[in-house]
Coordinates of N, CA and C in Angstrom, one line a residue:
Chain A
X260 N -26.7 3.9 -19.0 CA -25.6 3.2 -19.7 C -25.6 2.2 -18.4
X261 N -25.7 0.7 -19.0 CA -25.1 -0.7 -17.9 C -23.5 -0.3 -18.5
X262 N -23.0 -0.8 -16.5 CA -21.5 -0.8 -16.9 C -20.9 -2.1 -15.9
X263 N -20.4 -2.5 -16.4 CA -19.6 -4.0 -15.1 C -18.7 -3.7 -15.0
X264 N -17.9 -3.8 -13.5 CA -16.6 -3.8 -13.3 C -16.3 -5.4 -12.7
X265 N -15.2 -5.4 -12.9 CA -14.5 -6.4 -12.6 C -13.8 -6.2 -11.1
X266 N -13.9 -7.0 -10.4 CA -12.7 -6.6 -9.1 C -12.4 -8.3 -8.4
X267 N -11.3 -8.3 -7.8 CA -10.5 -9.2 -7.6 C -9.0 -9.3 -7.5
X268 N -8.6 -10.7 -6.6 CA -7.2 -10.7 -6.9 C -6.3 -10.7 -8.1
X269 N -5.3 -9.9 -7.8 CA -4.7 -10.2 -9.6 C -3.7 -11.1 -9.8
X270 N -3.4 -11.9 -8.8 CA -2.4 -12.9 -8.4 C -2.9 -13.6 -7.5
X271 N -2.7 -15.3 -8.4 CA -3.1 -16.3 -7.4 C -2.9 -17.7 -7.7
X272 N -2.5 -18.5 -6.8 CA -0.7 -18.9 -6.5 C -1.6 -20.1 -7.1
X273 N -0.9 -21.6 -7.7 CA -1.2 -22.6 -8.7 C -1.8 -23.5 -7.3
X274 N -2.9 -24.0 -7.6 CA -3.6 -25.2 -7.1 C -4.6 -24.1 -6.0
X275 N -4.6 -23.0 -6.0 CA -5.8 -22.1 -5.3 C -7.1 -21.7 -5.8
X276 N -7.9 -21.1 -5.4 CA -9.0 -20.6 -6.5 C -8.8 -19.3 -6.6
X277 N -9.2 -19.2 -7.8 CA -9.3 -17.5 -7.9 C -10.5 -17.2 -8.2
X278 N -11.1 -15.6 -7.3 CA -11.9 -15.3 -7.1 C -12.2 -14.3 -7.4
X279 N -13.2 -13.5 -8.6 CA -14.1 -12.4 -9.2 C -15.2 -12.2 -8.1
X280 N -14.9 -11.3 -8.8 CA -16.9 -10.1 -8.9 C -16.8 -9.3 -9.8
X281 N -17.7 -9.2 -10.2 CA -18.3 -8.0 -11.5 C -20.0 -7.6 -10.5
X282 N -19.7 -6.3 -10.4 CA -20.8 -5.2 -10.2 C -21.1 -4.6 -11.0
X283 N -22.8 -4.3 -11.3 CA -23.4 -4.2 -12.1 C -24.0 -3.0 -12.0
X284 N -24.0 -1.5 -12.6 CA -24.7 -0.7 -12.4 C -25.1 -0.5 -13.5
X285 N -26.3 0.8 -13.6 CA -27.2 0.9 -14.2 C -28.1 -0.5 -15.1
X286 N -28.7 -1.0 -14.3 CA -29.3 -1.8 -14.8 C -29.4 -3.0 -13.0
X287 N -31.1 -3.3 -12.7 CA -30.8 -4.3 -12.0 C -30.9 -5.3 -12.0
X288 N -30.0 -6.5 -12.0 CA -29.1 -7.7 -11.8 C -30.3 -8.9 -12.1
X289 N -31.7 -8.6 -10.9 CA -32.6 -9.4 -10.9 C -33.4 -9.2 -12.2
X290 N -33.0 -8.5 -12.8 CA -34.3 -8.3 -14.4 C -34.5 -10.1 -14.8
X291 N -35.4 -10.3 -15.0 CA -36.0 -11.9 -15.4 C -35.2 -12.0 -16.8
X292 N -34.7 -11.0 -17.6 CA -34.7 -11.2 -18.6 C -33.0 -11.2 -19.0
X293 N -32.5 -10.8 -17.7 CA -31.1 -10.7 -17.5 C -30.2 -12.0 -17.3
X294 N -29.3 -12.3 -18.1 CA -28.0 -13.4 -18.1 C -26.7 -13.1 -17.6
X295 N -26.1 -13.1 -17.1 CA -24.6 -12.6 -16.7 C -23.8 -13.7 -16.4
X296 N -22.6 -13.6 -17.5 CA -21.7 -14.3 -17.8 C -20.1 -14.0 -17.8
X297 N -18.9 -15.0 -18.0 CA -18.1 -14.5 -17.5 C -17.3 -15.3 -19.1
X298 N -16.1 -14.1 -19.3 CA -15.3 -14.5 -20.7 C -13.7 -14.1 -20.4
X299 N -13.2 -15.2 -21.0 CA -11.9 -14.8 -20.5 C -10.9 -15.3 -21.5
X300 N -9.3 -13.9 -21.3 CA -8.3 -14.2 -22.9 C -8.0 -14.4 -22.4
X301 N -6.4 -15.4 -22.1 CA -5.4 -15.7 -21.9 C -4.6 -14.3 -23.0
X302 N -2.8 -14.4 -22.6 CA -2.7 -13.1 -22.9 C -2.1 -13.4 -24.5
X303 N -2.5 -12.2 -25.2 CA -2.2 -12.9 -26.6 C -3.0 -13.8 -27.8
X304 N -4.3 -14.2 -26.9 CA -5.1 -15.0 -27.2 C -6.8 -14.7 -27.9
X305 N -7.6 -16.3 -27.8 CA -8.2 -15.5 -27.9 C -9.5 -15.5 -26.8
X306 N -10.9 -15.3 -27.4 CA -11.6 -15.4 -26.2 C -12.7 -17.3 -25.7
X307 N -12.1 -17.1 -25.0 CA -13.0 -18.7 -24.3 C -14.5 -18.3 -23.4
X308 N -15.8 -18.4 -23.6 CA -16.8 -18.5 -22.4 C -16.3 -19.7 -21.4
X309 N -17.2 -18.5 -20.0 CA -16.6 -20.5 -18.8 C -17.8 -20.3 -18.9
X310 N -19.2 -19.3 -18.5 CA -20.2 -20.0 -17.4 C -20.8 -18.4 -17.3
X311 N -22.1 -18.7 -17.6 CA -22.9 -17.5 -17.6 C -24.2 -18.4 -16.1
X312 N -25.3 -17.2 -15.8 CA -25.5 -17.6 -14.4 C -27.1 -16.3 -14.3
X313 N -28.1 -17.0 -14.3 CA -29.0 -15.8 -14.4 C -29.2 -15.4 -13.0
X314 N -30.5 -14.4 -13.0 CA -30.7 -14.1 -11.6 C -31.1 -14.5 -10.5
X315 N -31.9 -15.9 -10.8 CA -32.7 -16.6 -9.9 C -31.3 -17.6 -9.5
X316 N -30.1 -17.4 -9.8 CA -29.0 -18.7 -9.4 C -29.1 -19.6 -10.3
X317 N -29.8 -19.8 -12.1 CA -29.8 -21.2 -12.9 C -28.6 -21.0 -13.5
X318 N -27.4 -21.8 -13.5 CA -25.9 -21.2 -14.0 C -25.9 -22.7 -15.3
X319 N -24.9 -22.2 -16.0 CA -24.8 -22.1 -17.6 C -23.0 -22.3 -17.5
X320 N -22.7 -24.1 -18.0 CA -21.1 -23.6 -17.5 C -20.7 -23.9 -19.0
X321 N -19.3 -24.2 -19.5 CA -18.4 -24.8 -20.6 C -17.9 -25.7 -20.4
X322 N -18.3 -27.4 -20.3 CA -17.8 -27.9 -19.7 C -16.4 -28.6 -19.7
X323 N -15.5 -27.4 -20.2 CA -14.0 -27.4 -20.1 C -13.7 -26.7 -19.1
X324 N -14.5 -26.0 -18.2 CA -13.7 -25.2 -17.3 C -15.1 -26.2 -16.2
X325 N -16.3 -27.3 -16.2 CA -16.8 -26.7 -15.4 C -17.1 -28.1 -14.2
X326 N -15.9 -28.1 -13.5 CA -15.5 -29.2 -13.0 C -15.1 -28.2 -11.5
X327 N -14.3 -27.2 -12.6 CA -13.9 -26.7 -11.1 C -14.3 -25.3 -11.0
X328 N -15.7 -24.4 -11.8 CA -16.1 -23.7 -11.8 C -17.3 -23.0 -10.7
X329 N -17.5 -21.9 -10.0 CA -18.9 -22.1 -10.0 C -19.0 -20.5 -9.7
X330 N -20.6 -20.1 -10.1 CA -20.9 -19.0 -10.2 C -22.0 -19.0 -8.9
X331 N -22.3 -17.7 -9.1 CA -23.2 -17.2 -7.9 C -23.7 -15.4 -8.1
X332 N -25.2 -15.7 -7.8 CA -25.2 -13.8 -7.7 C -25.8 -13.7 -6.7
X333 N -25.0 -12.3 -6.1 CA -25.6 -11.5 -4.9 C -26.8 -10.3 -5.3
X334 N -28.1 -10.4 -5.6 CA -29.1 -9.7 -5.3 C -29.1 -8.1 -4.7
X335 N -28.6 -8.3 -3.8 CA -28.8 -7.4 -2.5 C -27.5 -5.9 -2.9
X336 N -26.6 -6.6 -3.3 CA -25.7 -6.1 -3.8 C -25.2 -5.8 -5.6
X337 N -26.4 -6.5 -6.4 CA -26.4 -6.1 -7.8 C -25.1 -6.8 -9.2
X338 N -24.7 -7.9 -7.8 CA -23.3 -8.0 -8.7 C -22.9 -9.9 -8.7
X339 N -22.6 -10.5 -9.4 CA -22.4 -11.9 -9.7 C -21.3 -12.1 -9.4
X340 N -20.6 -13.3 -9.0 CA -19.0 -14.0 -9.2 C -18.6 -15.1 -9.4
X341 N -17.2 -15.1 -10.2 CA -16.8 -16.2 -10.2 C -15.7 -17.1 -9.4
X342 N -15.6 -18.0 -9.5 CA -14.6 -18.8 -8.5 C -14.3 -19.5 -9.4
X343 N -13.2 -19.9 -9.6 CA -11.9 -21.4 -9.9 C -11.7 -21.4 -9.4
X344 N -11.5 -23.2 -9.7 CA -10.6 -23.8 -8.2 C -9.6 -24.9 -9.1
X345 N -8.4 -25.2 -8.4 CA -7.1 -25.6 -9.0 C -6.5 -24.9 -10.0
X346 N -6.2 -24.1 -9.7 CA -6.2 -23.1 -10.8 C -4.6 -23.1 -11.3
X347 N -4.2 -23.2 -12.5 CA -2.7 -23.5 -13.0 C -2.3 -22.6 -13.8
X348 N -1.0 -22.5 -14.3 CA -0.9 -21.3 -15.2 C -1.6 -20.9 -16.6
X349 N -2.2 -22.3 -17.0 CA -3.0 -22.4 -18.1 C -4.7 -21.2 -17.7
X350 N -4.7 -21.3 -16.7 CA -5.5 -20.4 -16.1 C -5.5 -18.5 -16.0
X351 N -3.9 -18.3 -16.2 CA -3.9 -16.9 -16.4 C -4.5 -16.3 -17.4
X352 N -5.2 -15.3 -17.5 CA -6.0 -14.3 -18.3 C -6.7 -13.1 -17.9
X353 N -7.3 -12.6 -18.8 CA -7.9 -11.1 -18.4 C -9.6 -11.5 -17.9
X354 N -9.8 -12.1 -16.9 CA -11.5 -12.5 -17.0 C -12.0 -11.4 -17.4
X355 N -13.3 -11.4 -18.3 CA -14.0 -10.6 -18.5 C -15.9 -10.7 -17.8
X356 N -16.5 -10.0 -17.6 CA -17.5 -10.3 -16.8 C -18.6 -9.4 -18.0
X357 N -19.8 -10.1 -18.4 CA -20.7 -9.2 -19.6 C -22.0 -10.0 -19.4
X358 N -22.9 -9.1 -20.0 CA -24.3 -9.0 -19.8 C -24.4 -10.5 -21.3
X359 N -25.2 -11.7 -20.6 CA -25.6 -12.4 -21.7 C -26.7 -12.4 -22.0
X360 N -27.4 -12.0 -23.4 CA -28.7 -12.6 -23.6 C -28.9 -13.8 -24.6
X361 N -28.4 -15.0 -23.0 CA -28.6 -16.1 -23.3 C -29.7 -16.9 -24.4
X362 N -31.4 -16.1 -23.9 CA -32.7 -16.8 -24.3 C -32.8 -15.6 -25.4
X363 N -32.4 -14.6 -26.1 CA -32.4 -14.3 -27.2 C -32.3 -14.1 -28.4
X364 N -30.7 -13.4 -28.2 CA -29.9 -13.4 -29.0 C -28.6 -14.3 -29.4
X365 N -28.6 -14.7 -27.6 CA -26.7 -15.8 -27.4 C -25.6 -14.8 -27.7
X366 N -25.5 -13.3 -27.3 CA -24.6 -12.8 -27.2 C -24.6 -11.7 -26.1
X367 N -23.0 -11.2 -26.2 CA -22.5 -10.4 -25.4 C -22.9 -9.0 -25.6
X368 N -23.8 -8.1 -24.4 CA -23.6 -6.7 -25.4 C -22.8 -5.6 -24.6
X369 N -22.9 -5.7 -23.3 CA -22.1 -5.0 -22.5 C -21.0 -6.2 -21.7
X370 N -20.1 -5.4 -21.4 CA -18.5 -6.0 -20.8 C -18.2 -4.9 -20.2
X371 N -17.4 -5.7 -19.5 CA -16.3 -4.9 -18.1 C -14.9 -5.0 -19.0
X372 N -14.1 -4.4 -18.5 CA -13.2 -3.9 -18.5 C -12.2 -5.0 -18.6
X373 N -12.5 -5.6 -18.2 CA -11.2 -6.4 -17.3 C -10.8 -7.0 -16.9
X374 N -10.1 -7.9 -15.4 CA -9.4 -8.6 -14.4 C -8.4 -9.4 -14.9
X375 N -7.1 -8.8 -15.2 CA -5.9 -9.6 -15.2 C -5.6 -10.2 -14.2
X376 N -5.8 -12.1 -14.3 CA -5.6 -12.5 -13.6 C -4.0 -13.7 -13.6
X377 N -3.2 -13.2 -12.3 CA -2.1 -14.1 -13.0 C -1.5 -15.1 -11.8
X378 N -1.8 -16.4 -12.8 CA -1.6 -18.0 -12.1 C 0.0 -17.7 -11.2
X379 N 0.3 -18.1 -10.0 CA 2.5 -17.8 -10.1 C 2.7 -18.0 -8.8
X380 N 3.2 -19.2 -8.5 CA 3.4 -18.9 -7.2 C 4.4 -18.2 -6.6
Chain B
X24 N -7.4 -24.6 -30.8 CA -7.9 -24.6 -32.3 C -9.1 -24.0 -31.9
X25 N -9.7 -23.1 -32.5 CA -11.3 -22.4 -32.3 C -12.2 -23.5 -33.3
X26 N -13.2 -23.5 -32.5 CA -14.2 -24.2 -33.2 C -14.5 -22.5 -34.4
X27 N -14.3 -22.4 -34.6 CA -15.2 -21.5 -36.1 C -13.6 -20.3 -35.9
X28 N -13.1 -21.0 -37.5 CA -11.7 -20.8 -37.5 C -12.1 -19.1 -38.7
X29 N -11.1 -17.8 -38.0 CA -11.0 -16.9 -38.8 C -9.0 -16.8 -39.5
X30 N -9.2 -15.9 -40.2 CA -7.2 -15.4 -40.2 C -7.4 -15.0 -39.2
X31 N -5.6 -15.1 -38.8 CA -5.2 -14.8 -38.3 C -4.9 -13.2 -37.8
X32 N -4.3 -12.7 -39.0 CA -4.6 -11.8 -39.8 C -4.5 -10.9 -40.9
X33 N -4.8 -9.8 -41.2 CA -5.2 -9.1 -42.4 C -4.7 -7.2 -42.5
X34 N -4.4 -7.3 -43.8 CA -4.5 -5.9 -43.5 C -4.6 -4.7 -44.7
X35 N -4.6 -4.0 -44.6 CA -5.2 -3.0 -45.7 C -5.5 -1.2 -45.5
X36 N -5.1 -0.9 -46.6 CA -5.0 0.3 -46.5 C -6.0 1.6 -46.6
X37 N -5.9 2.9 -45.8 CA -7.1 3.2 -45.8 C -7.9 3.9 -46.9
X38 N -9.0 3.9 -46.6 CA -9.9 3.8 -47.7 C -10.5 2.7 -48.3
X39 N -9.7 1.7 -48.4 CA -9.8 0.3 -49.0 C -10.6 -0.4 -48.3
X40 N -11.5 -1.6 -49.1 CA -12.5 -2.9 -48.3 C -11.6 -4.1 -47.9
X41 N -11.9 -4.3 -46.8 CA -11.8 -5.4 -46.6 C -12.9 -6.1 -45.7
X42 N -12.4 -7.9 -46.0 CA -13.6 -8.8 -45.5 C -12.5 -10.1 -44.7
X43 N -13.3 -9.3 -43.5 CA -12.7 -11.0 -42.5 C -13.9 -12.5 -42.9
X44 N -13.2 -13.6 -42.5 CA -14.0 -14.6 -42.7 C -14.4 -14.9 -41.3
X45 N -15.6 -16.1 -41.2 CA -15.8 -17.1 -39.7 C -15.8 -17.9 -40.3
X46 N -15.5 -19.3 -40.3 CA -15.7 -20.7 -41.1 C -16.1 -21.6 -40.2
X47 N -17.4 -22.5 -39.9 CA -17.5 -22.8 -38.8 C -18.0 -24.5 -39.2
X48 N -19.0 -24.9 -39.2 CA -19.2 -26.3 -39.2 C -20.9 -26.5 -39.4
X49 N -21.4 -27.5 -39.4 CA -23.1 -28.1 -39.2 C -23.4 -27.7 -38.1
X50 N -22.6 -27.8 -37.2 CA -23.2 -28.0 -35.8 C -23.4 -26.5 -35.0
X51 N -22.8 -25.1 -35.9 CA -22.8 -24.0 -35.6 C -23.6 -23.5 -36.3
X52 N -22.8 -22.2 -37.1 CA -23.3 -21.8 -38.2 C -24.5 -22.4 -39.0
X53 N -23.6 -23.6 -39.6 CA -23.9 -24.6 -40.1 C -25.9 -25.0 -40.1
X54 N -25.7 -25.0 -38.9 CA -27.5 -25.4 -38.1 C -28.0 -24.5 -37.8
X55 N -27.5 -23.1 -38.8 CA -28.3 -22.0 -38.2 C -28.2 -20.9 -37.0
X56 N -27.6 -21.0 -36.6 CA -27.4 -20.9 -35.2 C -26.6 -18.7 -35.8
X57 N -27.0 -18.1 -34.9 CA -26.5 -16.5 -35.1 C -25.1 -16.3 -35.2
X58 N -24.7 -15.2 -35.6 CA -23.4 -14.9 -35.6 C -23.0 -13.8 -35.4
X59 N -22.6 -13.2 -34.7 CA -22.0 -11.7 -33.9 C -21.1 -11.3 -34.2
X60 N -20.3 -9.9 -34.2 CA -18.7 -9.9 -34.2 C -18.8 -8.5 -33.5
X61 N -17.3 -8.2 -32.8 CA -16.9 -7.7 -31.4 C -15.8 -7.4 -32.3
X62 N -15.1 -6.0 -31.6 CA -14.3 -5.5 -31.7 C -13.4 -4.9 -31.2
X63 N -11.8 -5.4 -30.7 CA -11.1 -5.1 -29.2 C -10.6 -4.3 -30.0
X64 N -10.4 -3.0 -29.4 CA -9.4 -1.9 -29.4 C -7.8 -2.8 -28.5
X65 N -6.9 -2.2 -28.8 CA -6.0 -2.7 -27.7 C -6.2 -2.0 -26.5
X66 N -6.0 -3.0 -25.8 CA -6.4 -2.6 -24.1 C -7.9 -2.3 -24.1
X67 N -8.6 -3.1 -24.6 CA -9.9 -2.7 -24.0 C -10.7 -3.0 -24.0
X68 N -12.0 -3.9 -23.8 CA -13.0 -5.0 -24.1 C -13.5 -4.8 -25.2
X69 N -14.0 -6.5 -25.5 CA -14.2 -6.2 -27.0 C -16.3 -5.3 -27.1
X70 N -16.1 -4.9 -27.7 CA -17.5 -4.3 -27.7 C -18.0 -4.7 -29.2
X71 N -19.3 -5.1 -29.1 CA -20.6 -6.1 -29.7 C -20.4 -5.0 -31.4
X72 N -19.9 -5.5 -32.4 CA -19.9 -4.5 -33.2 C -21.4 -5.0 -35.0
X73 N -21.5 -6.3 -34.6 CA -22.4 -6.9 -35.6 C -23.4 -8.2 -34.9
X74 N -24.9 -7.6 -34.9 CA -25.4 -8.9 -33.8 C -26.2 -9.6 -34.9
X75 N -26.5 -10.9 -34.8 CA -27.8 -11.6 -35.2 C -27.2 -11.2 -36.9
X76 N -26.4 -11.7 -37.3 CA -25.5 -11.7 -39.0 C -25.6 -10.4 -39.3
X77 N -26.6 -9.8 -39.3 CA -25.6 -8.3 -40.4 C -26.6 -7.3 -39.5
X78 N -26.7 -7.5 -37.8 CA -27.6 -6.2 -37.6 C -26.6 -4.7 -37.0
X79 N -26.2 -3.9 -37.4 CA -25.5 -3.3 -36.5 C -26.2 -2.4 -35.4
X80 N -26.0 -2.6 -33.9 CA -26.0 -1.9 -32.8 C -26.1 0.4 -33.2
X81 N -26.5 0.8 -32.6 CA -26.4 2.4 -32.4 C -25.6 2.3 -32.4
X82 N -24.4 3.5 -32.7 CA -23.4 4.1 -32.8 C -22.6 3.0 -33.9
X83 N -22.1 2.1 -34.3 CA -21.8 1.3 -35.4 C -21.8 2.5 -36.1
X84 N -20.7 2.2 -37.3 CA -21.1 3.2 -38.6 C -21.5 1.9 -39.9
X85 N -21.9 2.9 -40.8 CA -22.7 1.9 -41.7 C -21.3 1.3 -42.6
X86 N -20.0 1.7 -42.2 CA -19.1 1.2 -43.2 C -18.8 -0.4 -42.7
X87 N -19.6 -0.9 -41.7 CA -19.5 -1.8 -41.1 C -20.9 -2.9 -41.1
X88 N -20.5 -4.3 -41.9 CA -21.3 -4.9 -42.5 C -21.5 -6.4 -42.2
X89 N -21.8 -7.0 -41.9 CA -22.2 -8.9 -41.8 C -22.9 -9.7 -42.4
X90 N -22.6 -10.6 -42.9 CA -23.5 -11.3 -43.8 C -23.2 -12.8 -43.4
X91 N -23.9 -13.8 -43.8 CA -23.5 -15.3 -43.2 C -24.3 -16.1 -44.4
X92 N -24.0 -17.2 -45.0 CA -24.0 -18.3 -45.3 C -23.6 -19.4 -45.6
X93 N -24.6 -20.9 -45.5 CA -23.9 -21.9 -45.3 C -23.3 -22.3 -43.7
X94 N -21.9 -22.5 -44.0 CA -22.0 -22.7 -42.8 C -20.9 -21.6 -42.4
X95 N -20.4 -20.0 -42.9 CA -19.4 -19.5 -43.0 C -20.0 -17.9 -43.0
X96 N -19.2 -17.1 -42.3 CA -20.1 -15.7 -42.2 C -19.0 -14.8 -42.4
X97 N -19.1 -13.4 -42.8 CA -18.3 -12.7 -42.9 C -18.6 -10.7 -42.5
X98 N -17.9 -10.7 -42.8 CA -17.6 -9.3 -41.6 C -16.7 -8.5 -42.6
X99 N -17.2 -7.3 -43.5 CA -16.9 -6.2 -44.5 C -16.8 -5.2 -43.8
X100 N -15.2 -4.3 -44.0 CA -15.4 -3.4 -43.2 C -14.7 -2.5 -44.6
X101 N -15.6 -1.2 -44.9 CA -15.8 -0.6 -46.3 C -14.4 1.4 -45.6
X102 N -13.9 1.4 -46.6 CA -14.2 2.8 -46.6 C -12.9 2.4 -45.1
X103 N -11.8 1.9 -45.1 CA -10.9 1.4 -43.8 C -10.4 3.0 -43.3
X104 N -10.5 3.2 -42.1 CA -9.7 3.9 -41.1 C -9.0 3.2 -40.1
X105 N -7.9 4.4 -39.9 CA -7.3 4.3 -38.5 C -8.0 3.8 -37.7
X106 N -8.7 4.2 -37.6 CA -9.3 3.8 -36.2 C -9.7 2.7 -36.5
X107 N -9.9 1.7 -37.5 CA -10.6 0.5 -37.2 C -9.2 -0.3 -37.5
X108 N -8.0 -0.4 -36.5 CA -7.5 -1.0 -36.4 C -7.1 -1.8 -35.0
X109 N -7.7 -3.4 -35.2 CA -8.1 -3.8 -33.7 C -7.9 -4.8 -34.2
X110 N -8.4 -6.1 -33.0 CA -8.7 -7.5 -33.0 C -10.5 -7.6 -33.5
X111 N -10.5 -8.6 -34.1 CA -11.9 -9.2 -34.4 C -12.5 -10.3 -34.3
X112 N -13.6 -11.0 -33.6 CA -13.8 -11.9 -33.5 C -15.3 -12.3 -34.1
X113 N -15.8 -13.5 -34.4 CA -16.8 -13.7 -34.8 C -17.6 -14.8 -33.4
X114 N -18.6 -15.3 -32.9 CA -19.4 -15.7 -31.7 C -20.4 -16.0 -32.3
X115 N -20.4 -17.8 -31.7 CA -22.0 -18.3 -32.0 C -21.9 -19.5 -31.4
X116 N -23.1 -20.5 -31.7 CA -23.5 -21.4 -30.6 C -23.0 -22.4 -31.2
X117 N -22.4 -23.5 -30.3 CA -22.3 -25.1 -31.5 C -23.1 -25.9 -30.4
X118 N -24.1 -26.3 -30.9 CA -24.5 -27.5 -30.4 C -23.8 -28.8 -30.1
X119 N -23.3 -29.4 -30.6 CA -22.4 -31.0 -30.3 C -22.1 -30.5 -29.1
X120 N -21.2 -29.1 -28.9 CA -20.5 -28.9 -27.9 C -21.4 -28.2 -26.4
X121 N -22.6 -27.5 -27.3 CA -23.1 -27.1 -25.7 C -22.3 -25.8 -25.7
X122 N -22.0 -25.1 -26.5 CA -21.4 -24.0 -25.6 C -21.4 -23.0 -26.5
X123 N -21.3 -21.3 -26.6 CA -20.9 -20.6 -27.0 C -19.3 -20.4 -27.3
X124 N -19.2 -20.3 -28.5 CA -17.9 -20.8 -29.3 C -17.2 -19.4 -30.0
X125 N -16.2 -18.8 -29.1 CA -15.5 -17.7 -30.6 C -14.8 -18.4 -31.5
X126 N -14.7 -17.4 -32.6 CA -13.2 -17.0 -33.9 C -12.0 -17.1 -32.4
X127 N -10.6 -17.5 -33.5 CA -9.7 -17.5 -33.0 C -9.6 -15.7 -32.4
X128 N -10.2 -14.8 -33.0 CA -9.7 -13.2 -33.7 C -8.9 -13.6 -35.0
X129 N -9.0 -11.9 -35.7 CA -8.4 -11.5 -36.8 C -7.8 -9.8 -36.3
X130 N -6.2 -10.2 -36.4 CA -6.1 -9.0 -36.4 C -6.1 -7.9 -37.2
X131 N -6.7 -6.6 -37.7 CA -6.5 -5.6 -38.6 C -5.8 -4.5 -38.3
X132 N -4.6 -4.5 -40.0 CA -3.6 -4.2 -39.5 C -3.3 -2.9 -40.9
X133 N -4.3 -1.4 -40.0 CA -4.7 -0.1 -41.5 C -3.0 0.1 -41.4
X134 N -2.5 -0.4 -43.0 CA -1.1 0.5 -43.5 C -1.1 2.2 -43.7

């Protein structure tokens, strides 16, 4: 069974950088057919795709946040990470990591529970 | 405002059948991109419910069904049960925006 777990600070100050890591278990992040994504959900609102990375480090970003987002992968730890710079209150959300079948069906089939990140001074 | 439009809320009595619509445009659903549906129970992560328009992952009851036509898709739930009370999201791809897009979500209440 594929499991994903987000980790990182739950509180970030405005203008600083939000950093989250997703640890994958039950499958190798290095699989050539696997892509790994981030989806966020502001409190009481819907889902927004942030970006996706493959095991080789190729990235795909939502233009709405592209200038502020960096995704990376650490195959030795079976983890991938999200950095979002210059955050504002609008970036307060639950951040989910998920496996993204980008090439095949373009869906998210396994999700982490989510990490609430609050942007506040 | 979401690219894919869903009714914000819907309700039904136990045993009833409800349908959740997902309306897109010619640059997403109408362009032939597949639609997927997710169920999000309170306080939990979204769960893939229907993939590629009408397919159910293993373990999803056949009370749930999906369809797609033109620029819209629908999720039908028959024999409504209390445990079906959740938020439901549709998802596709938009070629004009070049992004994965989600509907705004529908909160289903079982009366």
